[in-house]
Amino acid sequence: MQQKERFERLGFRKLGSEDKFLGNPIQSGHSFWTALLPGNASFGARGILATRDLIRKESCFIIANGNSVDLWNSPWIPWLEWNSFRAAFNPMIVPTLLKVSSLLNDEGDWDPLLAHRWLVPSVASSLHLIKSLPSSQHDLLVWKDATDGMFSPKVAYQSIIKHRGNNLDVIWNRIWKLNITERLKMFLWKLGRDALPFGSRLQRIFGNPVNCVLCGESVDSWLHLFCHCPLAKATWFGSQWAIRGENLNFSCPRDFILWLLDPGFLGSASTEDREAFSRFGICLCDELWNARNKAYHEQEFPTCLGVLAKVNSACSAMRRAWEEPVRIDAQVSWDSDRDRLNGRRTVYVDAACKDLRATAGIVMKEADGSFSGALTVQLAVSNPLEAETLALYHAVLWCASQNWRQVVFVSDCQSLVRGIHSRAAPNWRLASSFWLLLHAIDLHPQAEFVWLPRTLNQVAHNVCQWAFNFPFSGVLSAEDLAPLVAM
């Protein structure tokens, strides 16, 4: 698997920089997409070419000028799978070495006559839906399952196994999201997968005795150690829930973990009580496992009171981390960004989006704290992040048209503001809109962009909601804006 990931990384990154396999074509006139493997190809070349089908299936080019994208053999229609992509071409035309730029006219738009000649009608008539980058940019190869479009072995692996998603057991997600140490998460996962080395398994490998090392009465197993061993029974009964371990029976360790995380026997008990039981159960299993291992390796045999004391101590430490900690640093960031707005002209921006329609709400606040006007724009988009991007784009254009230079733009879309600061689209599907925004920002170099939470951007939210409901597109005066500010 590691070698395959390495080959995928090499193949994908090389494609992202140029359309030649390892810098030189394997055969004259061929690229990575069309190269035939010669008999004397190296192990590395064979490995990289072996990833071609996966890369074709999971990647896609975002077209800028189309000069580096193979029309026939490289994926460039985002919504088509590879087999559907190949079937989209006119079967009466023989494939030739053409680039996607062959379908673009002098203005950089799709040529309808050429599109209908090369492609089947349903695809040719839909090419206008492809959102492209400015022609001054380079064609960009993205990994479709990665939010930012960047390839990594992790996203490649997720692409390979994504067909298993419908069969995933939600209990594993619950384990990984618990606010406990990574060691305990791994312990619970191994227990749930029945991967802990108990007696019968150890005997097959090392010839160990199969009986429990703590009591010697029964076969060493997960059910015996955590429920039926005298030490486990005494500790369960000594807890505040006074559980009788001999009555605990589960068909598999997964059901046991589910009982720990979701104790149905507590009925209508409060969430706090149920979480307290889960903490106790997790810590008890961990301590019993440690006690078993110490008894085997160091011949140290624990007592019930000693185990119970260690479990209660571990529960107290875990309780502090069980609930999500308060993010003090985020509040500090809000305050520092809010301080930057004092005494400065500020533009508050928000977007409302539903179905295939969105509205941008843009509100101007003068340096003296008064609201001087607003702008609303109706947008034909269905993605909330794209709506936020275009709302900010129209805000920048509005300020440029009014010759407002030293302006602070406020958005409650944190990923968008981070993308502006790093000059990287937060989602590759928004690359076209994001590049429009960056181009407008480059013409407005004195502008600043800050993020504030929704509660501090309420005025823009009120304006865009009002304009979305009625719907309205245009400029609002200070008098028109007053009722919305007071909401």
Short mmCIF file of C-alpha atoms in Angstrom, two decimals:
data_model
loop_
_atom_site.label_atom_id
_atom_site.label_comp_id
_atom_site.label_asym_id
_atom_site.label_seq_id
_atom_site.Cartn_x
_atom_site.Cartn_y
_atom_site.Cartn_z
CA MET A 1 0.00 0.00 0.00
CA GLN A 2 2.84 2.42 0.80
CA GLN A 3 4.44 1.81 -2.60
CA LYS A 4 1.11 2.36 -4.35
CA GLU A 5 0.59 5.62 -2.47
CA ARG A 6 4.08 6.75 -3.48
CA PHE A 7 3.41 5.98 -7.14
CA GLU A 8 0.05 7.78 -7.01
CA ARG A 9 1.73 10.83 -5.51
CA LEU A 10 4.43 10.82 -8.21
CA GLY A 11 1.96 10.38 -11.05
CA PHE A 12 -0.52 12.98 -9.85
CA ARG A 13 2.04 15.63 -8.97
CA LYS A 14 3.81 15.24 -12.28
CA LEU A 15 0.53 15.63 -14.10
CA GLY A 16 -0.18 18.78 -12.16
CA SER A 17 2.98 20.41 -13.46
CA GLU A 18 3.18 19.22 -17.06
CA ASP A 19 1.56 16.75 -19.38
CA LYS A 20 4.58 14.51 -19.82
CA PHE A 21 5.29 11.29 -18.02
CA LEU A 22 8.31 11.78 -15.72
CA GLY A 23 9.33 14.81 -17.74
CA ASN A 24 9.72 12.89 -21.02
CA PRO A 25 7.18 10.95 -23.05
CA ILE A 26 7.62 7.20 -22.97
CA GLN A 27 6.95 7.17 -26.68
CA SER A 28 7.02 10.07 -29.05
CA GLY A 29 3.71 11.91 -29.15
CA HIS A 30 2.37 10.26 -26.01
CA SER A 31 1.58 11.68 -22.60
CA PHE A 32 0.82 10.04 -19.27
CA TRP A 33 -2.78 9.58 -20.39
CA THR A 34 -1.94 7.73 -23.62
CA ALA A 35 1.48 6.17 -23.02
CA LEU A 36 1.95 2.49 -23.80
CA LEU A 37 4.19 0.55 -21.46
CA PRO A 38 7.29 -0.79 -23.25
CA GLY A 39 8.66 -4.18 -22.37
CA ASN A 40 11.80 -2.73 -20.78
CA ALA A 41 9.96 -0.22 -18.57
CA SER A 42 11.40 0.25 -15.10
CA PHE A 43 9.64 -0.80 -11.92
CA GLY A 44 8.95 2.87 -11.12
CA ALA A 45 7.42 3.54 -14.53
CA ARG A 46 5.23 0.46 -14.25
CA GLY A 47 4.09 1.51 -10.80
CA ILE A 48 3.19 5.03 -11.86
CA LEU A 49 1.29 3.89 -14.93
CA ALA A 50 -0.59 1.39 -12.76
CA THR A 51 -2.21 4.36 -10.99
CA ARG A 52 -3.48 5.90 -14.24
CA ASP A 53 -6.97 4.39 -14.06
CA LEU A 54 -7.44 5.59 -10.48
CA ILE A 55 -6.21 9.09 -11.34
CA ARG A 56 -8.50 9.26 -14.37
CA LYS A 57 -11.45 8.21 -12.26
CA GLU A 58 -10.86 10.46 -9.26
CA SER A 59 -9.28 13.60 -10.74
CA CYS A 60 -10.40 16.34 -13.08
CA PHE A 61 -8.89 19.32 -14.86
CA ILE A 62 -10.24 22.80 -14.24
CA ILE A 63 -9.89 24.51 -17.59
CA ALA A 64 -8.14 27.86 -17.91
CA ASN A 65 -6.93 28.05 -21.52
CA GLY A 66 -7.10 24.32 -22.25
CA ASN A 67 -3.65 24.23 -23.83
CA SER A 68 -2.34 21.43 -21.61
CA VAL A 69 -5.43 19.22 -21.39
CA ASP A 70 -5.82 16.24 -23.72
CA LEU A 71 -9.28 16.47 -25.27
CA TRP A 72 -9.83 12.73 -25.55
CA ASN A 73 -7.77 11.10 -22.86
CA SER A 74 -7.71 13.33 -19.77
CA PRO A 75 -10.74 14.05 -17.54
CA TRP A 76 -12.03 17.62 -17.84
CA ILE A 77 -15.85 17.39 -17.52
CA PRO A 78 -16.37 17.45 -13.72
CA TRP A 79 -19.72 15.67 -13.46
CA LEU A 80 -18.84 12.70 -15.68
CA GLU A 81 -17.25 9.49 -14.47
CA TRP A 82 -14.47 8.19 -16.70
CA ASN A 83 -16.58 5.65 -18.60
CA SER A 84 -19.30 8.25 -19.17
CA PHE A 85 -16.65 10.75 -20.24
CA ARG A 86 -15.33 8.45 -22.95
CA ALA A 87 -18.87 7.74 -24.12
CA ALA A 88 -19.55 11.49 -24.46
CA PHE A 89 -17.55 11.79 -27.69
CA ASN A 90 -18.99 11.45 -31.16
CA PRO A 91 -18.32 7.81 -32.13
CA MET A 92 -18.07 8.80 -35.80
CA ILE A 93 -14.90 10.85 -35.22
CA VAL A 94 -11.51 9.20 -34.95
CA PRO A 95 -9.56 10.37 -31.85
CA THR A 96 -6.63 12.64 -32.63
CA LEU A 97 -4.05 14.49 -30.56
CA LEU A 98 -6.09 17.57 -29.72
CA LYS A 99 -6.24 19.82 -26.68
CA VAL A 100 -9.37 21.18 -25.03
CA SER A 101 -8.38 24.62 -26.33
CA SER A 102 -9.54 23.37 -29.74
CA LEU A 103 -13.14 23.75 -28.52
CA LEU A 104 -12.66 27.35 -27.36
CA ASN A 105 -13.13 30.43 -29.52
CA ASP A 106 -10.99 33.56 -29.50
CA GLU A 107 -12.92 34.96 -26.50
CA GLY A 108 -12.23 31.83 -24.46
CA ASP A 109 -15.85 30.62 -24.65
CA TRP A 110 -17.01 27.22 -25.87
CA ASP A 111 -17.53 27.09 -29.62
CA PRO A 112 -21.01 25.53 -30.04
CA LEU A 113 -20.38 24.25 -33.58
CA LEU A 114 -17.18 22.46 -32.64
CA ALA A 115 -18.69 21.18 -29.39
CA HIS A 116 -21.62 19.57 -31.22
CA ARG A 117 -19.26 18.11 -33.78
CA TRP A 118 -17.00 16.41 -31.26
CA LEU A 119 -19.43 15.59 -28.45
CA VAL A 120 -22.85 13.99 -28.13
CA PRO A 121 -25.64 16.61 -28.01
CA SER A 122 -26.48 16.23 -24.31
CA VAL A 123 -22.89 16.95 -23.28
CA ALA A 124 -22.20 19.60 -25.93
CA SER A 125 -25.18 21.65 -24.78
CA SER A 126 -24.00 21.46 -21.15
CA LEU A 127 -20.44 22.71 -21.58
CA HIS A 128 -21.47 26.20 -20.50
CA LEU A 129 -21.99 24.76 -17.01
CA ILE A 130 -18.24 24.13 -16.69
CA LYS A 131 -16.78 26.95 -14.62
CA SER A 132 -13.33 27.82 -15.87
CA LEU A 133 -10.37 29.74 -14.55
CA PRO A 134 -9.18 32.97 -16.16
CA SER A 135 -7.32 32.25 -19.40
CA SER A 136 -4.20 33.84 -17.91
CA GLN A 137 -3.99 30.99 -15.39
CA HIS A 138 -2.76 27.45 -15.96
CA ASP A 139 -5.06 24.47 -16.33
CA LEU A 140 -5.39 22.93 -12.89
CA LEU A 141 -5.60 19.23 -12.08
CA VAL A 142 -7.58 18.57 -8.89
CA TRP A 143 -8.48 15.50 -6.87
CA LYS A 144 -12.27 15.51 -6.79
CA ASP A 145 -12.72 13.96 -3.35
CA ALA A 146 -10.41 16.51 -1.70
CA THR A 147 -12.14 19.72 -0.62
CA ASP A 148 -9.19 21.86 -1.66
CA GLY A 149 -8.44 19.67 -4.67
CA MET A 150 -4.98 18.75 -3.40
CA PHE A 151 -3.81 15.17 -3.72
CA SER A 152 -2.52 13.22 -0.74
CA PRO A 153 -2.22 9.50 0.02
CA LYS A 154 -4.98 9.96 2.60
CA VAL A 155 -7.57 11.29 0.13
CA ALA A 156 -6.50 8.70 -2.44
CA TYR A 157 -7.13 5.95 0.10
CA GLN A 158 -10.51 7.48 0.97
CA SER A 159 -11.38 7.50 -2.73
CA ILE A 160 -10.48 3.83 -3.02
CA ILE A 161 -12.65 2.77 -0.07
CA LYS A 162 -15.52 5.23 -0.47
CA HIS A 163 -17.77 2.56 -1.97
CA ARG A 164 -17.72 0.91 1.44
CA GLY A 165 -19.25 3.99 3.05
CA ASN A 166 -22.79 2.62 3.13
CA ASN A 167 -21.62 -0.36 5.17
CA LEU A 168 -19.69 1.54 7.83
CA ASP A 169 -20.72 0.93 11.42
CA VAL A 170 -21.47 4.22 13.19
CA ILE A 171 -20.06 2.91 16.46
CA TRP A 172 -16.51 3.36 15.19
CA ASN A 173 -17.14 7.04 14.51
CA ARG A 174 -18.50 7.37 18.03
CA ILE A 175 -15.30 5.90 19.42
CA TRP A 176 -13.00 8.18 17.41
CA LYS A 177 -15.01 11.27 18.40
CA LEU A 178 -14.88 10.60 22.13
CA ASN A 179 -12.91 13.18 24.11
CA ILE A 180 -10.54 10.61 25.56
CA THR A 181 -6.90 9.82 24.93
CA GLU A 182 -5.86 8.29 21.63
CA ARG A 183 -4.60 5.26 23.53
CA LEU A 184 -8.06 4.61 24.97
CA LYS A 185 -9.67 5.10 21.57
CA MET A 186 -7.34 2.51 20.09
CA PHE A 187 -8.02 0.19 23.01
CA LEU A 188 -11.80 0.42 22.50
CA TRP A 189 -11.40 -0.04 18.75
CA LYS A 190 -9.29 -3.18 19.24
CA LEU A 191 -11.78 -4.49 21.78
CA GLY A 192 -14.71 -3.83 19.45
CA ARG A 193 -12.89 -5.55 16.60
CA ASP A 194 -12.02 -8.50 18.87
CA ALA A 195 -8.36 -7.82 18.16
CA LEU A 196 -7.03 -7.97 21.73
CA PRO A 197 -4.72 -10.96 22.36
CA PHE A 198 -6.64 -13.25 24.71
CA GLY A 199 -5.95 -16.83 25.76
CA SER A 200 -6.90 -19.00 22.80
CA ARG A 201 -5.23 -16.62 20.35
CA LEU A 202 -2.04 -16.43 22.41
CA GLN A 203 -1.95 -20.20 22.78
CA ARG A 204 -2.01 -20.67 19.02
CA ILE A 205 0.93 -18.29 18.63
CA PHE A 206 3.05 -18.72 21.76
CA GLY A 207 1.62 -21.75 23.52
CA ASN A 208 0.40 -19.74 26.52
CA PRO A 209 -2.11 -21.21 28.98
CA VAL A 210 -5.69 -20.51 27.97
CA ASN A 211 -7.08 -19.92 31.47
CA CYS A 212 -7.48 -16.46 33.01
CA VAL A 213 -4.26 -15.41 34.73
CA LEU A 214 -6.19 -13.50 37.42
CA CYS A 215 -8.47 -16.28 38.65
CA GLY A 216 -7.47 -19.43 36.77
CA GLU A 217 -11.11 -20.51 36.76
CA SER A 218 -12.21 -19.94 33.16
CA VAL A 219 -10.85 -19.53 29.67
CA ASP A 220 -9.23 -16.15 29.14
CA SER A 221 -11.55 -14.11 26.90
CA TRP A 222 -12.86 -10.57 26.61
CA LEU A 223 -16.24 -11.51 28.11
CA HIS A 224 -14.64 -13.27 31.07
CA LEU A 225 -12.08 -10.54 31.83
CA PHE A 226 -14.47 -7.58 31.58
CA CYS A 227 -17.65 -9.17 32.97
CA HIS A 228 -17.35 -12.61 34.58
CA CYS A 229 -13.93 -12.69 36.25
CA PRO A 230 -14.28 -12.43 40.08
CA LEU A 231 -12.20 -9.23 39.99
CA ALA A 232 -14.47 -7.72 37.32
CA LYS A 233 -17.65 -8.81 39.12
CA ALA A 234 -16.48 -7.34 42.42
CA THR A 235 -15.50 -4.05 40.81
CA TRP A 236 -18.75 -3.71 38.85
CA PHE A 237 -20.75 -4.44 42.00
CA GLY A 238 -18.64 -2.01 44.04
CA SER A 239 -19.47 0.85 41.69
CA GLN A 240 -22.32 3.28 42.32
CA TRP A 241 -24.47 1.28 39.88
CA ALA A 242 -23.99 -2.04 41.76
CA ILE A 243 -24.01 -4.05 38.52
CA ARG A 244 -23.88 -7.83 38.78
CA GLY A 245 -21.27 -8.92 36.26
CA GLU A 246 -22.51 -12.51 36.12
CA ASN A 247 -25.70 -11.20 34.50
CA LEU A 248 -23.81 -9.45 31.70
CA ASN A 249 -23.82 -11.42 28.47
CA PHE A 250 -23.05 -10.08 25.02
CA SER A 251 -22.85 -11.88 21.71
CA CYS A 252 -19.82 -9.89 20.54
CA PRO A 253 -17.46 -7.21 21.87
CA ARG A 254 -19.10 -4.61 19.64
CA ASP A 255 -22.36 -5.03 21.56
CA PHE A 256 -20.46 -4.68 24.82
CA ILE A 257 -18.94 -1.36 23.72
CA LEU A 258 -22.33 -0.16 22.53
CA TRP A 259 -23.69 -0.94 26.00
CA LEU A 260 -20.87 1.09 27.55
CA LEU A 261 -21.53 4.10 25.32
CA ASP A 262 -25.31 3.86 25.35
CA PRO A 263 -26.42 2.26 28.65
CA GLY A 264 -30.05 1.50 27.98
CA PHE A 265 -30.58 0.06 31.47
CA LEU A 266 -30.33 3.60 32.91
CA GLY A 267 -33.65 4.45 31.27
CA SER A 268 -34.55 8.11 31.70
CA ALA A 269 -31.40 9.03 33.61
CA SER A 270 -29.83 12.39 32.84
CA THR A 271 -27.17 12.79 30.19
CA GLU A 272 -24.63 13.53 32.90
CA ASP A 273 -25.38 10.22 34.66
CA ARG A 274 -25.17 8.25 31.43
CA GLU A 275 -21.84 9.86 30.55
CA ALA A 276 -20.55 9.11 34.05
CA PHE A 277 -21.35 5.43 33.52
CA SER A 278 -19.61 5.43 30.14
CA ARG A 279 -16.51 6.96 31.67
CA PHE A 280 -16.52 4.40 34.45
CA GLY A 281 -16.99 1.48 32.06
CA ILE A 282 -14.20 2.59 29.74
CA CYS A 283 -11.77 3.19 32.60
CA LEU A 284 -12.70 -0.12 34.26
CA CYS A 285 -12.04 -2.12 31.10
CA ASP A 286 -8.72 -0.36 30.62
CA GLU A 287 -7.66 -1.03 34.22
CA LEU A 288 -8.73 -4.69 34.07
CA TRP A 289 -6.69 -5.12 30.90
CA ASN A 290 -3.65 -3.52 32.56
CA ALA A 291 -4.14 -5.65 35.69
CA ARG A 292 -4.29 -8.83 33.59
CA ASN A 293 -1.07 -7.94 31.78
CA LYS A 294 0.75 -7.07 35.01
CA ALA A 295 -0.36 -10.31 36.59
CA TYR A 296 1.03 -12.27 33.66
CA HIS A 297 4.30 -10.41 33.12
CA GLU A 298 5.14 -9.18 36.64
CA GLN A 299 3.10 -11.55 38.84
CA GLU A 300 1.39 -8.57 40.50
CA PHE A 301 -2.16 -9.48 41.46
CA PRO A 302 -4.47 -6.53 42.18
CA THR A 303 -7.28 -6.26 44.69
CA CYS A 304 -10.81 -5.11 44.02
CA LEU A 305 -10.38 -1.98 46.14
CA GLY A 306 -7.13 -1.11 44.39
CA VAL A 307 -8.69 -1.46 40.95
CA LEU A 308 -11.75 0.54 41.99
CA ALA A 309 -9.59 3.36 43.36
CA LYS A 310 -7.58 3.56 40.13
CA VAL A 311 -10.77 3.53 38.04
CA ASN A 312 -12.35 6.34 40.06
CA SER A 313 -9.16 8.39 39.78
CA ALA A 314 -9.04 7.87 36.01
CA CYS A 315 -12.73 8.82 35.75
CA SER A 316 -12.09 12.10 37.55
CA ALA A 317 -9.29 12.96 35.13
CA MET A 318 -11.37 11.94 32.13
CA ARG A 319 -14.36 14.00 33.21
CA ARG A 320 -12.43 17.22 32.64
CA ALA A 321 -11.83 16.27 29.00
CA TRP A 322 -15.15 14.53 28.31
CA GLU A 323 -16.99 17.70 27.35
CA GLU A 324 -15.76 19.95 24.56
CA PRO A 325 -13.37 22.53 26.01
CA VAL A 326 -14.19 26.21 25.69
CA ARG A 327 -12.24 27.83 22.86
CA ILE A 328 -10.83 30.88 24.59
CA ASP A 329 -8.47 31.57 21.69
CA ALA A 330 -11.42 32.02 19.31
CA GLN A 331 -12.92 34.70 21.56
CA VAL A 332 -9.58 36.50 21.67
CA SER A 333 -9.50 36.43 17.86
CA TRP A 334 -13.00 37.91 17.67
CA ASP A 335 -12.07 40.72 20.01
CA SER A 336 -8.85 41.56 18.17
CA ASP A 337 -10.60 41.61 14.78
CA ARG A 338 -13.45 43.69 16.17
CA ASP A 339 -10.95 46.23 17.52
CA ARG A 340 -9.59 46.68 13.99
CA LEU A 341 -12.99 48.02 12.89
CA ASN A 342 -13.10 50.93 15.33
CA GLY A 343 -12.99 54.28 13.55
CA ARG A 344 -12.77 52.72 10.09
CA ARG A 345 -15.14 52.41 7.15
CA THR A 346 -16.48 48.85 7.28
CA VAL A 347 -18.47 46.76 4.82
CA TYR A 348 -20.48 43.90 6.30
CA VAL A 349 -21.18 41.06 3.85
CA ASP A 350 -23.45 38.03 4.05
CA ALA A 351 -25.38 35.73 1.71
CA ALA A 352 -28.63 33.79 1.95
CA CYS A 353 -28.94 30.66 -0.19
CA LYS A 354 -31.75 28.20 -0.83
CA ASP A 355 -32.36 25.80 -3.71
CA LEU A 356 -30.98 27.41 -6.89
CA ARG A 357 -31.18 31.00 -5.71
CA ALA A 358 -29.10 33.20 -3.43
CA THR A 359 -28.96 36.82 -2.35
CA ALA A 360 -26.01 38.94 -1.29
CA GLY A 361 -26.44 41.53 1.45
CA ILE A 362 -23.78 44.26 1.66
CA VAL A 363 -23.97 47.02 4.29
CA MET A 364 -21.72 50.08 4.56
CA LYS A 365 -20.82 51.43 8.00
CA GLU A 366 -18.99 54.73 8.14
CA ALA A 367 -16.04 55.52 10.40
CA ASP A 368 -18.34 57.43 12.78
CA GLY A 369 -20.46 54.30 13.34
CA SER A 370 -23.45 55.28 11.19
CA PHE A 371 -24.88 53.03 8.47
CA SER A 372 -24.88 54.95 5.19
CA GLY A 373 -26.37 52.44 2.76
CA ALA A 374 -26.57 48.91 1.48
CA LEU A 375 -26.52 46.87 -1.71
CA THR A 376 -28.35 43.64 -2.45
CA VAL A 377 -27.67 41.35 -5.41
CA GLN A 378 -29.63 38.33 -6.61
CA LEU A 379 -27.35 35.39 -7.46
CA ALA A 380 -28.06 32.25 -9.50
CA VAL A 381 -26.06 29.79 -7.39
CA SER A 382 -26.95 26.80 -5.24
CA ASN A 383 -23.82 26.46 -3.12
CA PRO A 384 -23.71 28.53 0.11
CA LEU A 385 -19.93 28.93 -0.04
CA GLU A 386 -20.11 30.14 -3.64
CA ALA A 387 -22.85 32.57 -2.61
CA GLU A 388 -20.59 33.97 0.12
CA THR A 389 -17.74 34.25 -2.39
CA LEU A 390 -19.81 36.14 -4.96
CA ALA A 391 -21.33 38.34 -2.25
CA LEU A 392 -17.85 39.46 -1.23
CA TYR A 393 -16.93 39.89 -4.91
CA HIS A 394 -19.87 42.25 -5.45
CA ALA A 395 -18.98 44.09 -2.25
CA VAL A 396 -15.46 44.75 -3.55
CA LEU A 397 -16.81 45.89 -6.93
CA TRP A 398 -19.30 48.21 -5.23
CA CYS A 399 -16.58 49.85 -3.15
CA ALA A 400 -14.37 50.21 -6.22
CA SER A 401 -17.21 51.89 -8.15
CA GLN A 402 -17.66 54.37 -5.28
CA ASN A 403 -13.90 54.94 -5.04
CA TRP A 404 -13.86 53.74 -1.42
CA ARG A 405 -10.28 52.61 -0.88
CA GLN A 406 -9.41 52.05 2.76
CA VAL A 407 -12.19 49.63 3.64
CA VAL A 408 -12.43 46.68 6.00
CA PHE A 409 -14.63 43.87 4.66
CA VAL A 410 -16.33 41.66 7.24
CA SER A 411 -17.64 38.17 6.49
CA ASP A 412 -18.93 35.45 8.80
CA CYS A 413 -17.62 32.76 6.41
CA GLN A 414 -14.38 31.76 8.10
CA SER A 415 -13.15 29.37 5.41
CA LEU A 416 -13.55 32.08 2.76
CA VAL A 417 -11.59 34.67 4.74
CA ARG A 418 -8.85 32.13 5.39
CA GLY A 419 -8.78 31.34 1.68
CA ILE A 420 -8.35 35.02 0.83
CA HIS A 421 -5.45 35.37 3.24
CA SER A 422 -3.74 32.26 1.87
CA ARG A 423 -4.86 32.94 -1.73
CA ALA A 424 -6.17 29.38 -2.00
CA ALA A 425 -9.76 28.48 -2.86
CA PRO A 426 -11.49 26.82 0.13
CA ASN A 427 -13.14 24.40 -2.31
CA TRP A 428 -11.85 23.50 -5.76
CA ARG A 429 -15.39 23.60 -7.19
CA LEU A 430 -15.41 27.33 -6.43
CA ALA A 431 -12.10 28.01 -8.15
CA SER A 432 -13.68 30.09 -10.92
CA SER A 433 -15.63 32.37 -8.55
CA PHE A 434 -12.72 32.58 -6.14
CA TRP A 435 -10.32 33.73 -8.86
CA LEU A 436 -12.79 36.44 -9.83
CA LEU A 437 -12.77 37.59 -6.22
CA LEU A 438 -8.98 37.53 -5.99
CA HIS A 439 -8.68 39.54 -9.20
CA ALA A 440 -11.04 42.18 -7.80
CA ILE A 441 -9.10 42.24 -4.52
CA ASP A 442 -5.82 42.74 -6.37
CA LEU A 443 -7.29 45.92 -7.84
CA HIS A 444 -8.20 47.05 -4.32
CA PRO A 445 -4.87 46.58 -2.48
CA GLN A 446 -5.72 48.74 0.54
CA ALA A 447 -8.71 46.62 1.52
CA GLU A 448 -8.64 44.32 4.55
CA PHE A 449 -10.68 41.20 5.16
CA VAL A 450 -11.66 39.93 8.60
CA TRP A 451 -13.90 37.21 9.94
CA LEU A 452 -16.47 37.78 12.66
CA PRO A 453 -19.12 35.34 13.91
CA ARG A 454 -22.72 35.63 12.74
CA THR A 455 -23.77 37.43 15.92
CA LEU A 456 -21.47 40.34 15.01
CA ASN A 457 -22.54 40.36 11.36
CA GLN A 458 -26.27 40.48 12.04
CA VAL A 459 -26.98 43.64 10.08
CA ALA A 460 -25.76 42.11 6.79
CA HIS A 461 -27.66 38.94 7.61
CA ASN A 462 -30.90 40.90 8.13
CA VAL A 463 -30.46 42.74 4.82
CA CYS A 464 -29.79 39.63 2.72
CA GLN A 465 -32.67 37.73 4.34
CA TRP A 466 -35.05 40.59 3.62
CA ALA A 467 -33.83 40.89 0.02
CA PHE A 468 -34.08 37.13 -0.44
CA ASN A 469 -37.67 36.95 0.77
CA PHE A 470 -39.07 39.81 -1.31
CA PRO A 471 -36.76 39.50 -3.60
CA PHE A 472 -34.97 42.80 -4.13
CA SER A 473 -31.78 43.73 -5.94
CA GLY A 474 -30.38 47.24 -5.77
CA VAL A 475 -29.13 50.02 -3.51
CA LEU A 476 -30.72 50.94 -0.17
CA SER A 477 -30.34 54.40 1.32
CA ALA A 478 -29.66 55.07 4.99
CA GLU A 479 -33.39 55.68 5.53
CA ASP A 480 -34.31 52.41 3.81
CA LEU A 481 -31.71 50.59 5.84
CA ALA A 482 -32.77 51.90 9.26
CA PRO A 483 -35.59 49.37 9.94
CA LEU A 484 -33.31 46.47 9.03
CA VAL A 485 -30.54 47.74 11.30
CA ALA A 486 -33.01 47.97 14.17
CA MET A 487 -34.17 44.34 13.79
#
